[in-house]
Structure formats: structure tokens, C-alpha cells
Amino acid sequence: ALGLAAALGVALAPPAAHARLEGVNKPELLPEGPTRTVLDVAGYLTEGEETRLSREIENLEVDTGLKLRVLAQNYPDTPGLAIRDYWGVDDDTIVFVADPTLGKGGGNIININVGSDVDLYVPGRFWTQLQGKYGTKFYWTEAGEEASIVNAVSAIDTCLREPEGPKKCTTVQGEFDEDVAPKEKKGIFGLF
């Protein structure tokens, strides 16, 4: 998984088979005025979607104390490292960078970086499942980048609100009202 620096376009030593990402730090891409929880410099979201997501994220922070921040970008058009200070990224922060150019071999739009407190609160397998469900190139080319972003934020919100216990964040919420409860298996091979 790429770290926050890589997701924000910072030069790192990549494997020999991959091109090196050039470092990016463009604070001029950050909006003036109050700090926003959702930044869409790539234009994937409508104004209404951005407003709704911001409201959802602000409510989540009030209710849980955890900070979810979303940056929709298309490398190299990114604020880069300037985002750390802008958002005050700390141990209670989840940075979700939506960028189809950053996934392994290009293609997975979901790049998640979590603070150390979040890492203790949410099992790592949740983030992998989230990427596999809403981040794949197949998903976002069929449903749209905005659907990947909106559904991923909703799934993160649901996960963070689940009660503590061994089943916390074991299932990634489905799209909108899709039923994601595991089907009860009966008998051999679940046939009866």
C-alpha cells in the first residue's frame, strides 16, 4: 500500500518496474477560507455531492472524534504535501485520496492512509476490502469516480459507527441500501 506521501505525489523510491512519482506541493490548489473536509481538485463530484459528503464527515467527527478527509485528485494535479498542514493530519485522521493514477499499476481509485489511533480502532482488512469493493478500475469505470468516492465514504462512516467487538468493520457496506448481511449457510455447501 502506498503511504500518505506517495498518495499525495511525493517522490519515493519505487520498485524498478514503476516510474518514479515526482514530488508535488501545490498549496495554491487549496481553497481560501474555512478548512474543508472534502477537496475535489479533479472535478469528480457535483457540488451537491461534495456538500452532502462534507456534512456526513463533519457529523462523523462530532460523533466519533475521528477525522475523515477526502481529496479527489488526478496526479500530478494535487495540493500534495500542503494537505497535511491544511487538514492538521494527526493520529486520529483518515486521509482518503481518490486518484485512479496511483493504484498498483494504475487503476485503484481508493488510497487510504490512517493515523496510528485509527489503526488500532479499525482492522486493516477493512481498508483492503473497501479498495476491492469500490476502488477497482472495473467498478469506477462502470459506476463512475463519484460513486466510488460516495460509497467508500458511506462504508467508512458505517464502519466507524459500529459497536466495538470482534465483528466491527468485518463487512464493507453495500451501495446505498444494498443488503450486505452475510447469508446464513445451511447444510453442506450452503445448499439446504
mmCIF file with all atom_site columns, C-alpha atoms in Angstrom:
data_model
loop_
_atom_site.group_PDB
_atom_site.id
_atom_site.type_symbol
_atom_site.label_atom_id
_atom_site.label_alt_id
_atom_site.label_comp_id
_atom_site.label_asym_id
_atom_site.label_entity_id
_atom_site.label_seq_id
_atom_site.pdbx_PDB_ins_code
_atom_site.Cartn_x
_atom_site.Cartn_y
_atom_site.Cartn_z
_atom_site.occupancy
_atom_site.B_iso_or_equiv
_atom_site.pdbx_formal_charge
_atom_site.auth_seq_id
_atom_site.auth_comp_id
_atom_site.auth_asym_id
_atom_site.auth_atom_id
_atom_site.pdbx_PDB_model_num
ATOM 1   C CA . ALA A 1 1   ? 0.000   0.000   0.000   1.00 0.00 ? 1   ALA A CA 1
ATOM 2   C CA . LEU A 1 2   ? 1.190   3.471   -0.762  1.00 0.00 ? 2   LEU A CA 1
ATOM 3   C CA . GLY A 1 3   ? 1.784   5.782   2.157   1.00 0.00 ? 3   GLY A CA 1
ATOM 4   C CA . LEU A 1 4   ? 0.325   9.249   2.561   1.00 0.00 ? 4   LEU A CA 1
ATOM 5   C CA . ALA A 1 5   ? 3.374   10.832  0.970   1.00 0.00 ? 5   ALA A CA 1
ATOM 6   C CA . ALA A 1 6   ? 3.048   8.681   -2.154  1.00 0.00 ? 6   ALA A CA 1
ATOM 7   C CA . ALA A 1 7   ? -0.691  9.253   -2.414  1.00 0.00 ? 7   ALA A CA 1
ATOM 8   C CA . LEU A 1 8   ? -0.092  12.982  -2.298  1.00 0.00 ? 8   LEU A CA 1
ATOM 9   C CA . GLY A 1 9   ? 2.508   12.809  -5.041  1.00 0.00 ? 9   GLY A CA 1
ATOM 10  C CA . VAL A 1 10  ? 5.798   12.781  -3.151  1.00 0.00 ? 10  VAL A CA 1
ATOM 11  C CA . ALA A 1 11  ? 8.893   11.303  -4.711  1.00 0.00 ? 11  ALA A CA 1
ATOM 12  C CA . LEU A 1 12  ? 9.687   7.922   -3.211  1.00 0.00 ? 12  LEU A CA 1
ATOM 13  C CA . ALA A 1 13  ? 11.989  5.137   -4.342  1.00 0.00 ? 13  ALA A CA 1
ATOM 14  C CA . PRO A 1 14  ? 9.569   2.935   -6.320  1.00 0.00 ? 14  PRO A CA 1
ATOM 15  C CA . PRO A 1 15  ? 10.163  -0.598  -7.497  1.00 0.00 ? 15  PRO A CA 1
ATOM 16  C CA . ALA A 1 16  ? 12.295  -0.660  -10.630 1.00 0.00 ? 16  ALA A CA 1
ATOM 17  C CA . ALA A 1 17  ? 9.299   -1.590  -12.797 1.00 0.00 ? 17  ALA A CA 1
ATOM 18  C CA . HIS A 1 18  ? 7.353   1.562   -11.832 1.00 0.00 ? 18  HIS A CA 1
ATOM 19  C CA . ALA A 1 19  ? 8.025   5.123   -12.865 1.00 0.00 ? 19  ALA A CA 1
ATOM 20  C CA . ARG A 1 20  ? 9.089   7.475   -10.118 1.00 0.00 ? 20  ARG A CA 1
ATOM 21  C CA . LEU A 1 21  ? 6.410   9.889   -8.887  1.00 0.00 ? 21  LEU A CA 1
ATOM 22  C CA . GLU A 1 22  ? 7.704   13.416  -8.792  1.00 0.00 ? 22  GLU A CA 1
ATOM 23  C CA . GLY A 1 23  ? 7.168   15.333  -5.569  1.00 0.00 ? 23  GLY A CA 1
ATOM 24  C CA . VAL A 1 24  ? 4.227   17.711  -5.614  1.00 0.00 ? 24  VAL A CA 1
ATOM 25  C CA . ASN A 1 25  ? 3.487   20.555  -3.243  1.00 0.00 ? 25  ASN A CA 1
ATOM 26  C CA . LYS A 1 26  ? 0.916   22.972  -4.673  1.00 0.00 ? 26  LYS A CA 1
ATOM 27  C CA . PRO A 1 27  ? -0.719  24.899  -1.825  1.00 0.00 ? 27  PRO A CA 1
ATOM 28  C CA . GLU A 1 28  ? -2.292  27.160  -4.463  1.00 0.00 ? 28  GLU A CA 1
ATOM 29  C CA . LEU A 1 29  ? -4.746  24.311  -5.172  1.00 0.00 ? 29  LEU A CA 1
ATOM 30  C CA . LEU A 1 30  ? -6.098  24.604  -1.623  1.00 0.00 ? 30  LEU A CA 1
ATOM 31  C CA . PRO A 1 31  ? -9.283  26.688  -1.253  1.00 0.00 ? 31  PRO A CA 1
ATOM 32  C CA . GLU A 1 32  ? -9.348  30.046  0.504   1.00 0.00 ? 32  GLU A CA 1
ATOM 33  C CA . GLY A 1 33  ? -11.462 30.454  3.613   1.00 0.00 ? 33  GLY A CA 1
ATOM 34  C CA . PRO A 1 34  ? -12.504 27.835  6.174   1.00 0.00 ? 34  PRO A CA 1
ATOM 35  C CA . THR A 1 35  ? -10.913 24.397  6.036   1.00 0.00 ? 35  THR A CA 1
ATOM 36  C CA . ARG A 1 36  ? -12.995 21.952  4.008   1.00 0.00 ? 36  ARG A CA 1
ATOM 37  C CA . THR A 1 37  ? -13.183 18.214  4.753   1.00 0.00 ? 37  THR A CA 1
ATOM 38  C CA . VAL A 1 38  ? -13.691 17.292  1.091   1.00 0.00 ? 38  VAL A CA 1
ATOM 39  C CA . LEU A 1 39  ? -11.467 18.711  -1.637  1.00 0.00 ? 39  LEU A CA 1
ATOM 40  C CA . ASP A 1 40  ? -12.232 17.792  -5.221  1.00 0.00 ? 40  ASP A CA 1
ATOM 41  C CA . VAL A 1 41  ? -9.469  19.248  -7.385  1.00 0.00 ? 41  VAL A CA 1
ATOM 42  C CA . ALA A 1 42  ? -10.209 16.617  -10.060 1.00 0.00 ? 42  ALA A CA 1
ATOM 43  C CA . GLY A 1 43  ? -13.880 17.521  -10.544 1.00 0.00 ? 43  GLY A CA 1
ATOM 44  C CA . TYR A 1 44  ? -15.294 14.048  -9.838  1.00 0.00 ? 44  TYR A CA 1
ATOM 45  C CA . LEU A 1 45  ? -18.085 15.214  -7.513  1.00 0.00 ? 45  LEU A CA 1
ATOM 46  C CA . THR A 1 46  ? -21.013 17.526  -8.081  1.00 0.00 ? 46  THR A CA 1
ATOM 47  C CA . GLU A 1 47  ? -21.339 20.487  -5.735  1.00 0.00 ? 47  GLU A CA 1
ATOM 48  C CA . GLY A 1 48  ? -24.290 18.732  -4.066  1.00 0.00 ? 48  GLY A CA 1
ATOM 49  C CA . GLU A 1 49  ? -22.314 15.509  -3.528  1.00 0.00 ? 49  GLU A CA 1
ATOM 50  C CA . GLU A 1 50  ? -19.408 17.445  -2.087  1.00 0.00 ? 50  GLU A CA 1
ATOM 51  C CA . THR A 1 51  ? -21.740 19.297  0.316   1.00 0.00 ? 51  THR A CA 1
ATOM 52  C CA . ARG A 1 52  ? -23.505 16.081  1.402   1.00 0.00 ? 52  ARG A CA 1
ATOM 53  C CA . LEU A 1 53  ? -20.204 14.259  1.961   1.00 0.00 ? 53  LEU A CA 1
ATOM 54  C CA . SER A 1 54  ? -18.838 17.205  3.956   1.00 0.00 ? 54  SER A CA 1
ATOM 55  C CA . ARG A 1 55  ? -21.904 17.134  6.194   1.00 0.00 ? 55  ARG A CA 1
ATOM 56  C CA . GLU A 1 56  ? -21.630 13.357  6.666   1.00 0.00 ? 56  GLU A CA 1
ATOM 57  C CA . ILE A 1 57  ? -17.925 13.650  7.517   1.00 0.00 ? 57  ILE A CA 1
ATOM 58  C CA . GLU A 1 58  ? -18.465 16.525  9.953   1.00 0.00 ? 58  GLU A CA 1
ATOM 59  C CA . ASN A 1 59  ? -21.210 14.538  11.758  1.00 0.00 ? 59  ASN A CA 1
ATOM 60  C CA . LEU A 1 60  ? -18.907 11.510  11.904  1.00 0.00 ? 60  LEU A CA 1
ATOM 61  C CA . GLU A 1 61  ? -16.162 13.573  13.544  1.00 0.00 ? 61  GLU A CA 1
ATOM 62  C CA . VAL A 1 62  ? -18.574 15.010  16.124  1.00 0.00 ? 62  VAL A CA 1
ATOM 63  C CA . ASP A 1 63  ? -19.906 11.538  16.943  1.00 0.00 ? 63  ASP A CA 1
ATOM 64  C CA . THR A 1 64  ? -16.636 9.553   16.963  1.00 0.00 ? 64  THR A CA 1
ATOM 65  C CA . GLY A 1 65  ? -13.772 12.031  17.381  1.00 0.00 ? 65  GLY A CA 1
ATOM 66  C CA . LEU A 1 66  ? -12.106 10.590  14.258  1.00 0.00 ? 66  LEU A CA 1
ATOM 67  C CA . LYS A 1 67  ? -11.308 12.820  11.296  1.00 0.00 ? 67  LYS A CA 1
ATOM 68  C CA . LEU A 1 68  ? -12.061 11.601  7.776   1.00 0.00 ? 68  LEU A CA 1
ATOM 69  C CA . ARG A 1 69  ? -10.683 13.794  4.998   1.00 0.00 ? 69  ARG A CA 1
ATOM 70  C CA . VAL A 1 70  ? -11.237 13.264  1.275   1.00 0.00 ? 70  VAL A CA 1
ATOM 71  C CA . LEU A 1 71  ? -9.016  14.528  -1.520  1.00 0.00 ? 71  LEU A CA 1
ATOM 72  C CA . ALA A 1 72  ? -10.143 13.776  -5.083  1.00 0.00 ? 72  ALA A CA 1
ATOM 73  C CA . GLN A 1 73  ? -7.205  14.373  -7.386  1.00 0.00 ? 73  GLN A CA 1
ATOM 74  C CA . ASN A 1 74  ? -5.644  13.264  -10.622 1.00 0.00 ? 74  ASN A CA 1
ATOM 75  C CA . TYR A 1 75  ? -1.870  13.213  -10.179 1.00 0.00 ? 75  TYR A CA 1
ATOM 76  C CA . PRO A 1 76  ? 0.024   15.498  -10.754 1.00 0.00 ? 76  PRO A CA 1
ATOM 77  C CA . ASP A 1 77  ? -2.852  17.947  -10.192 1.00 0.00 ? 77  ASP A CA 1
ATOM 78  C CA . THR A 1 78  ? -2.758  17.717  -6.413  1.00 0.00 ? 78  THR A CA 1
ATOM 79  C CA . PRO A 1 79  ? -2.002  20.015  -3.490  1.00 0.00 ? 79  PRO A CA 1
ATOM 80  C CA . GLY A 1 80  ? 0.475   17.311  -2.427  1.00 0.00 ? 80  GLY A CA 1
ATOM 81  C CA . LEU A 1 81  ? 2.092   17.686  0.965   1.00 0.00 ? 81  LEU A CA 1
ATOM 82  C CA . ALA A 1 82  ? 0.358   21.019  1.573   1.00 0.00 ? 82  ALA A CA 1
ATOM 83  C CA . ILE A 1 83  ? -2.689  18.978  2.564   1.00 0.00 ? 83  ILE A CA 1
ATOM 84  C CA . ARG A 1 84  ? -1.048  17.765  5.798   1.00 0.00 ? 84  ARG A CA 1
ATOM 85  C CA . ASP A 1 85  ? -0.923  21.211  7.357   1.00 0.00 ? 85  ASP A CA 1
ATOM 86  C CA . TYR A 1 86  ? -4.204  22.313  5.782   1.00 0.00 ? 86  TYR A CA 1
ATOM 87  C CA . TRP A 1 87  ? -6.073  19.439  7.441   1.00 0.00 ? 87  TRP A CA 1
ATOM 88  C CA . GLY A 1 88  ? -3.902  19.114  10.562  1.00 0.00 ? 88  GLY A CA 1
ATOM 89  C CA . VAL A 1 89  ? -3.360  15.410  9.884   1.00 0.00 ? 89  VAL A CA 1
ATOM 90  C CA . ASP A 1 90  ? -2.760  13.548  13.149  1.00 0.00 ? 90  ASP A CA 1
ATOM 91  C CA . ASP A 1 91  ? -3.147  10.105  14.759  1.00 0.00 ? 91  ASP A CA 1
ATOM 92  C CA . ASP A 1 92  ? -6.964  10.375  14.620  1.00 0.00 ? 92  ASP A CA 1
ATOM 93  C CA . THR A 1 93  ? -7.093  11.142  10.891  1.00 0.00 ? 93  THR A CA 1
ATOM 94  C CA . ILE A 1 94  ? -8.108  9.026   7.908   1.00 0.00 ? 94  ILE A CA 1
ATOM 95  C CA . VAL A 1 95  ? -6.930  10.509  4.624   1.00 0.00 ? 95  VAL A CA 1
ATOM 96  C CA . PHE A 1 96  ? -8.812  9.134   1.632   1.00 0.00 ? 96  PHE A CA 1
ATOM 97  C CA . VAL A 1 97  ? -7.129  10.121  -1.619  1.00 0.00 ? 97  VAL A CA 1
ATOM 98  C CA . ALA A 1 98  ? -9.288  9.320   -4.630  1.00 0.00 ? 98  ALA A CA 1
ATOM 99  C CA . ASP A 1 99  ? -6.923  9.110   -7.587  1.00 0.00 ? 99  ASP A CA 1
ATOM 100 C CA . PRO A 1 100 ? -7.080  6.439   -10.296 1.00 0.00 ? 100 PRO A CA 1
ATOM 101 C CA . THR A 1 101 ? -3.452  7.051   -11.314 1.00 0.00 ? 101 THR A CA 1
ATOM 102 C CA . LEU A 1 102 ? -1.947  5.898   -8.003  1.00 0.00 ? 102 LEU A CA 1
ATOM 103 C CA . GLY A 1 103 ? -3.152  2.316   -7.566  1.00 0.00 ? 103 GLY A CA 1
ATOM 104 C CA . LYS A 1 104 ? -0.886  -0.650  -8.167  1.00 0.00 ? 104 LYS A CA 1
ATOM 105 C CA . GLY A 1 105 ? -0.206  -0.440  -11.881 1.00 0.00 ? 105 GLY A CA 1
ATOM 106 C CA . GLY A 1 106 ? -2.676  2.467   -12.003 1.00 0.00 ? 106 GLY A CA 1
ATOM 107 C CA . GLY A 1 107 ? -6.344  1.888   -11.593 1.00 0.00 ? 107 GLY A CA 1
ATOM 108 C CA . ASN A 1 108 ? -7.475  1.550   -7.963  1.00 0.00 ? 108 ASN A CA 1
ATOM 109 C CA . ILE A 1 109 ? -9.004  4.905   -7.149  1.00 0.00 ? 109 ILE A CA 1
ATOM 110 C CA . ILE A 1 110 ? -9.046  4.363   -3.355  1.00 0.00 ? 110 ILE A CA 1
ATOM 111 C CA . ASN A 1 111 ? -5.864  5.197   -1.456  1.00 0.00 ? 111 ASN A CA 1
ATOM 112 C CA . ILE A 1 112 ? -6.338  5.195   2.319   1.00 0.00 ? 112 ILE A CA 1
ATOM 113 C CA . ASN A 1 113 ? -3.881  6.346   4.953   1.00 0.00 ? 113 ASN A CA 1
ATOM 114 C CA . VAL A 1 114 ? -4.768  6.099   8.633   1.00 0.00 ? 114 VAL A CA 1
ATOM 115 C CA . GLY A 1 115 ? -3.318  7.579   11.783  1.00 0.00 ? 115 GLY A CA 1
ATOM 116 C CA . SER A 1 116 ? -1.994  5.272   14.487  1.00 0.00 ? 116 SER A CA 1
ATOM 117 C CA . ASP A 1 117 ? -5.112  5.639   16.673  1.00 0.00 ? 117 ASP A CA 1
ATOM 118 C CA . VAL A 1 118 ? -7.366  4.726   13.747  1.00 0.00 ? 118 VAL A CA 1
ATOM 119 C CA . ASP A 1 119 ? -5.139  1.750   13.005  1.00 0.00 ? 119 ASP A CA 1
ATOM 120 C CA . LEU A 1 120 ? -5.935  0.401   16.485  1.00 0.00 ? 120 LEU A CA 1
ATOM 121 C CA . TYR A 1 121 ? -9.660  1.055   16.062  1.00 0.00 ? 121 TYR A CA 1
ATOM 122 C CA . VAL A 1 122 ? -10.285 -0.373  12.566  1.00 0.00 ? 122 VAL A CA 1
ATOM 123 C CA . PRO A 1 123 ? -8.874  -3.719  11.372  1.00 0.00 ? 123 PRO A CA 1
ATOM 124 C CA . GLY A 1 124 ? -6.531  -3.406  8.401   1.00 0.00 ? 124 GLY A CA 1
ATOM 125 C CA . ARG A 1 125 ? -8.527  -5.915  6.378   1.00 0.00 ? 125 ARG A CA 1
ATOM 126 C CA . PHE A 1 126 ? -11.411 -3.422  6.224   1.00 0.00 ? 126 PHE A CA 1
ATOM 127 C CA . TRP A 1 127 ? -9.354  -0.995  4.114   1.00 0.00 ? 127 TRP A CA 1
ATOM 128 C CA . THR A 1 128 ? -8.307  -3.788  1.746   1.00 0.00 ? 128 THR A CA 1
ATOM 129 C CA . GLN A 1 129 ? -11.924 -4.928  1.370   1.00 0.00 ? 129 GLN A CA 1
ATOM 130 C CA . LEU A 1 130 ? -13.015 -1.333  0.775   1.00 0.00 ? 130 LEU A CA 1
ATOM 131 C CA . GLN A 1 131 ? -10.463 -0.942  -2.021  1.00 0.00 ? 131 GLN A CA 1
ATOM 132 C CA . GLY A 1 132 ? -11.537 -4.264  -3.508  1.00 0.00 ? 132 GLY A CA 1
ATOM 133 C CA . LYS A 1 133 ? -15.228 -3.349  -3.487  1.00 0.00 ? 133 LYS A CA 1
ATOM 134 C CA . TYR A 1 134 ? -15.307 0.310   -4.531  1.00 0.00 ? 134 TYR A CA 1
ATOM 135 C CA . GLY A 1 135 ? -11.816 1.125   -5.765  1.00 0.00 ? 135 GLY A CA 1
ATOM 136 C CA . THR A 1 136 ? -11.203 -1.233  -8.655  1.00 0.00 ? 136 THR A CA 1
ATOM 137 C CA . LYS A 1 137 ? -10.857 0.136   -12.154 1.00 0.00 ? 137 LYS A CA 1
ATOM 138 C CA . PHE A 1 138 ? -13.779 -2.026  -13.223 1.00 0.00 ? 138 PHE A CA 1
ATOM 139 C CA . TYR A 1 139 ? -16.021 -0.520  -10.530 1.00 0.00 ? 139 TYR A CA 1
ATOM 140 C CA . TRP A 1 140 ? -15.202 3.141   -11.083 1.00 0.00 ? 140 TRP A CA 1
ATOM 141 C CA . THR A 1 141 ? -15.227 2.926   -14.878 1.00 0.00 ? 141 THR A CA 1
ATOM 142 C CA . GLU A 1 142 ? -18.685 1.307   -14.740 1.00 0.00 ? 142 GLU A CA 1
ATOM 143 C CA . ALA A 1 143 ? -20.231 3.293   -11.871 1.00 0.00 ? 143 ALA A CA 1
ATOM 144 C CA . GLY A 1 144 ? -18.165 6.488   -12.062 1.00 0.00 ? 144 GLY A CA 1
ATOM 145 C CA . GLU A 1 145 ? -15.495 8.036   -9.861  1.00 0.00 ? 145 GLU A CA 1
ATOM 146 C CA . GLU A 1 146 ? -18.157 9.838   -7.841  1.00 0.00 ? 146 GLU A CA 1
ATOM 147 C CA . ALA A 1 147 ? -19.871 6.514   -6.993  1.00 0.00 ? 147 ALA A CA 1
ATOM 148 C CA . SER A 1 148 ? -16.558 5.085   -5.770  1.00 0.00 ? 148 SER A CA 1
ATOM 149 C CA . ILE A 1 149 ? -15.977 8.115   -3.556  1.00 0.00 ? 149 ILE A CA 1
ATOM 150 C CA . VAL A 1 150 ? -19.540 8.414   -2.216  1.00 0.00 ? 150 VAL A CA 1
ATOM 151 C CA . ASN A 1 151 ? -19.909 4.682   -1.495  1.00 0.00 ? 151 ASN A CA 1
ATOM 152 C CA . ALA A 1 152 ? -16.463 4.443   0.119   1.00 0.00 ? 152 ALA A CA 1
ATOM 153 C CA . VAL A 1 153 ? -17.187 7.396   2.429   1.00 0.00 ? 153 VAL A CA 1
ATOM 154 C CA . SER A 1 154 ? -20.534 5.868   3.377   1.00 0.00 ? 154 SER A CA 1
ATOM 155 C CA . ALA A 1 155 ? -18.880 2.500   4.100   1.00 0.00 ? 155 ALA A CA 1
ATOM 156 C CA . ILE A 1 156 ? -16.202 4.179   6.255   1.00 0.00 ? 156 ILE A CA 1
ATOM 157 C CA . ASP A 1 157 ? -18.893 6.102   8.152   1.00 0.00 ? 157 ASP A CA 1
ATOM 158 C CA . THR A 1 158 ? -20.824 2.877   8.795   1.00 0.00 ? 158 THR A CA 1
ATOM 159 C CA . CYS A 1 159 ? -17.698 1.033   9.936   1.00 0.00 ? 159 CYS A CA 1
ATOM 160 C CA . LEU A 1 160 ? -16.614 3.743   12.378  1.00 0.00 ? 160 LEU A CA 1
ATOM 161 C CA . ARG A 1 161 ? -20.083 3.795   13.956  1.00 0.00 ? 161 ARG A CA 1
ATOM 162 C CA . GLU A 1 162 ? -20.255 0.030   14.528  1.00 0.00 ? 162 GLU A CA 1
ATOM 163 C CA . PRO A 1 163 ? -20.046 -1.174  18.144  1.00 0.00 ? 163 PRO A CA 1
ATOM 164 C CA . GLU A 1 164 ? -16.732 -2.468  19.421  1.00 0.00 ? 164 GLU A CA 1
ATOM 165 C CA . GLY A 1 165 ? -16.261 -6.205  19.200  1.00 0.00 ? 165 GLY A CA 1
ATOM 166 C CA . PRO A 1 166 ? -14.929 -8.987  17.015  1.00 0.00 ? 166 PRO A CA 1
ATOM 167 C CA . LYS A 1 167 ? -17.374 -8.199  14.182  1.00 0.00 ? 167 LYS A CA 1
ATOM 168 C CA . LYS A 1 168 ? -16.516 -4.494  13.969  1.00 0.00 ? 168 LYS A CA 1
ATOM 169 C CA . CYS A 1 169 ? -15.785 -3.496  10.368  1.00 0.00 ? 169 CYS A CA 1
ATOM 170 C CA . THR A 1 170 ? -15.749 -7.072  9.097   1.00 0.00 ? 170 THR A CA 1
ATOM 171 C CA . THR A 1 171 ? -18.065 -6.280  6.178   1.00 0.00 ? 171 THR A CA 1
ATOM 172 C CA . VAL A 1 172 ? -17.922 -3.350  3.781   1.00 0.00 ? 172 VAL A CA 1
ATOM 173 C CA . GLN A 1 173 ? -21.336 -1.729  3.492   1.00 0.00 ? 173 GLN A CA 1
ATOM 174 C CA . GLY A 1 174 ? -23.044 -2.161  0.153   1.00 0.00 ? 174 GLY A CA 1
ATOM 175 C CA . GLU A 1 175 ? -24.114 0.570   -2.199  1.00 0.00 ? 175 GLU A CA 1
ATOM 176 C CA . PHE A 1 176 ? -26.885 2.692   -0.766  1.00 0.00 ? 176 PHE A CA 1
ATOM 177 C CA . ASP A 1 177 ? -29.474 0.242   0.692   1.00 0.00 ? 177 ASP A CA 1
ATOM 178 C CA . GLU A 1 178 ? -27.916 -2.971  -0.612  1.00 0.00 ? 178 GLU A CA 1
ATOM 179 C CA . ASP A 1 179 ? -28.172 -5.765  1.969   1.00 0.00 ? 179 ASP A CA 1
ATOM 180 C CA . VAL A 1 180 ? -24.674 -6.820  2.985   1.00 0.00 ? 180 VAL A CA 1
ATOM 181 C CA . ALA A 1 181 ? -25.560 -9.124  5.869   1.00 0.00 ? 181 ALA A CA 1
ATOM 182 C CA . PRO A 1 182 ? -23.831 -12.443 5.331   1.00 0.00 ? 182 PRO A CA 1
ATOM 183 C CA . LYS A 1 183 ? -26.216 -15.131 4.187   1.00 0.00 ? 183 LYS A CA 1
ATOM 184 C CA . GLU A 1 184 ? -26.772 -17.903 6.696   1.00 0.00 ? 184 GLU A CA 1
ATOM 185 C CA . LYS A 1 185 ? -25.283 -21.114 5.371   1.00 0.00 ? 185 LYS A CA 1
ATOM 186 C CA . LYS A 1 186 ? -27.247 -24.274 5.882   1.00 0.00 ? 186 LYS A CA 1
ATOM 187 C CA . GLY A 1 187 ? -26.050 -27.829 5.471   1.00 0.00 ? 187 GLY A CA 1
ATOM 188 C CA . ILE A 1 188 ? -23.336 -28.928 3.148   1.00 0.00 ? 188 ILE A CA 1
ATOM 189 C CA . PHE A 1 189 ? -22.183 -26.282 0.648   1.00 0.00 ? 189 PHE A CA 1
ATOM 190 C CA . GLY A 1 190 ? -24.928 -23.954 1.909   1.00 0.00 ? 190 GLY A CA 1
ATOM 191 C CA . LEU A 1 191 ? -27.489 -25.636 -0.330  1.00 0.00 ? 191 LEU A CA 1
ATOM 192 C CA . PHE A 1 192 ? -30.061 -26.684 2.281   1.00 0.00 ? 192 PHE A CA 1
#
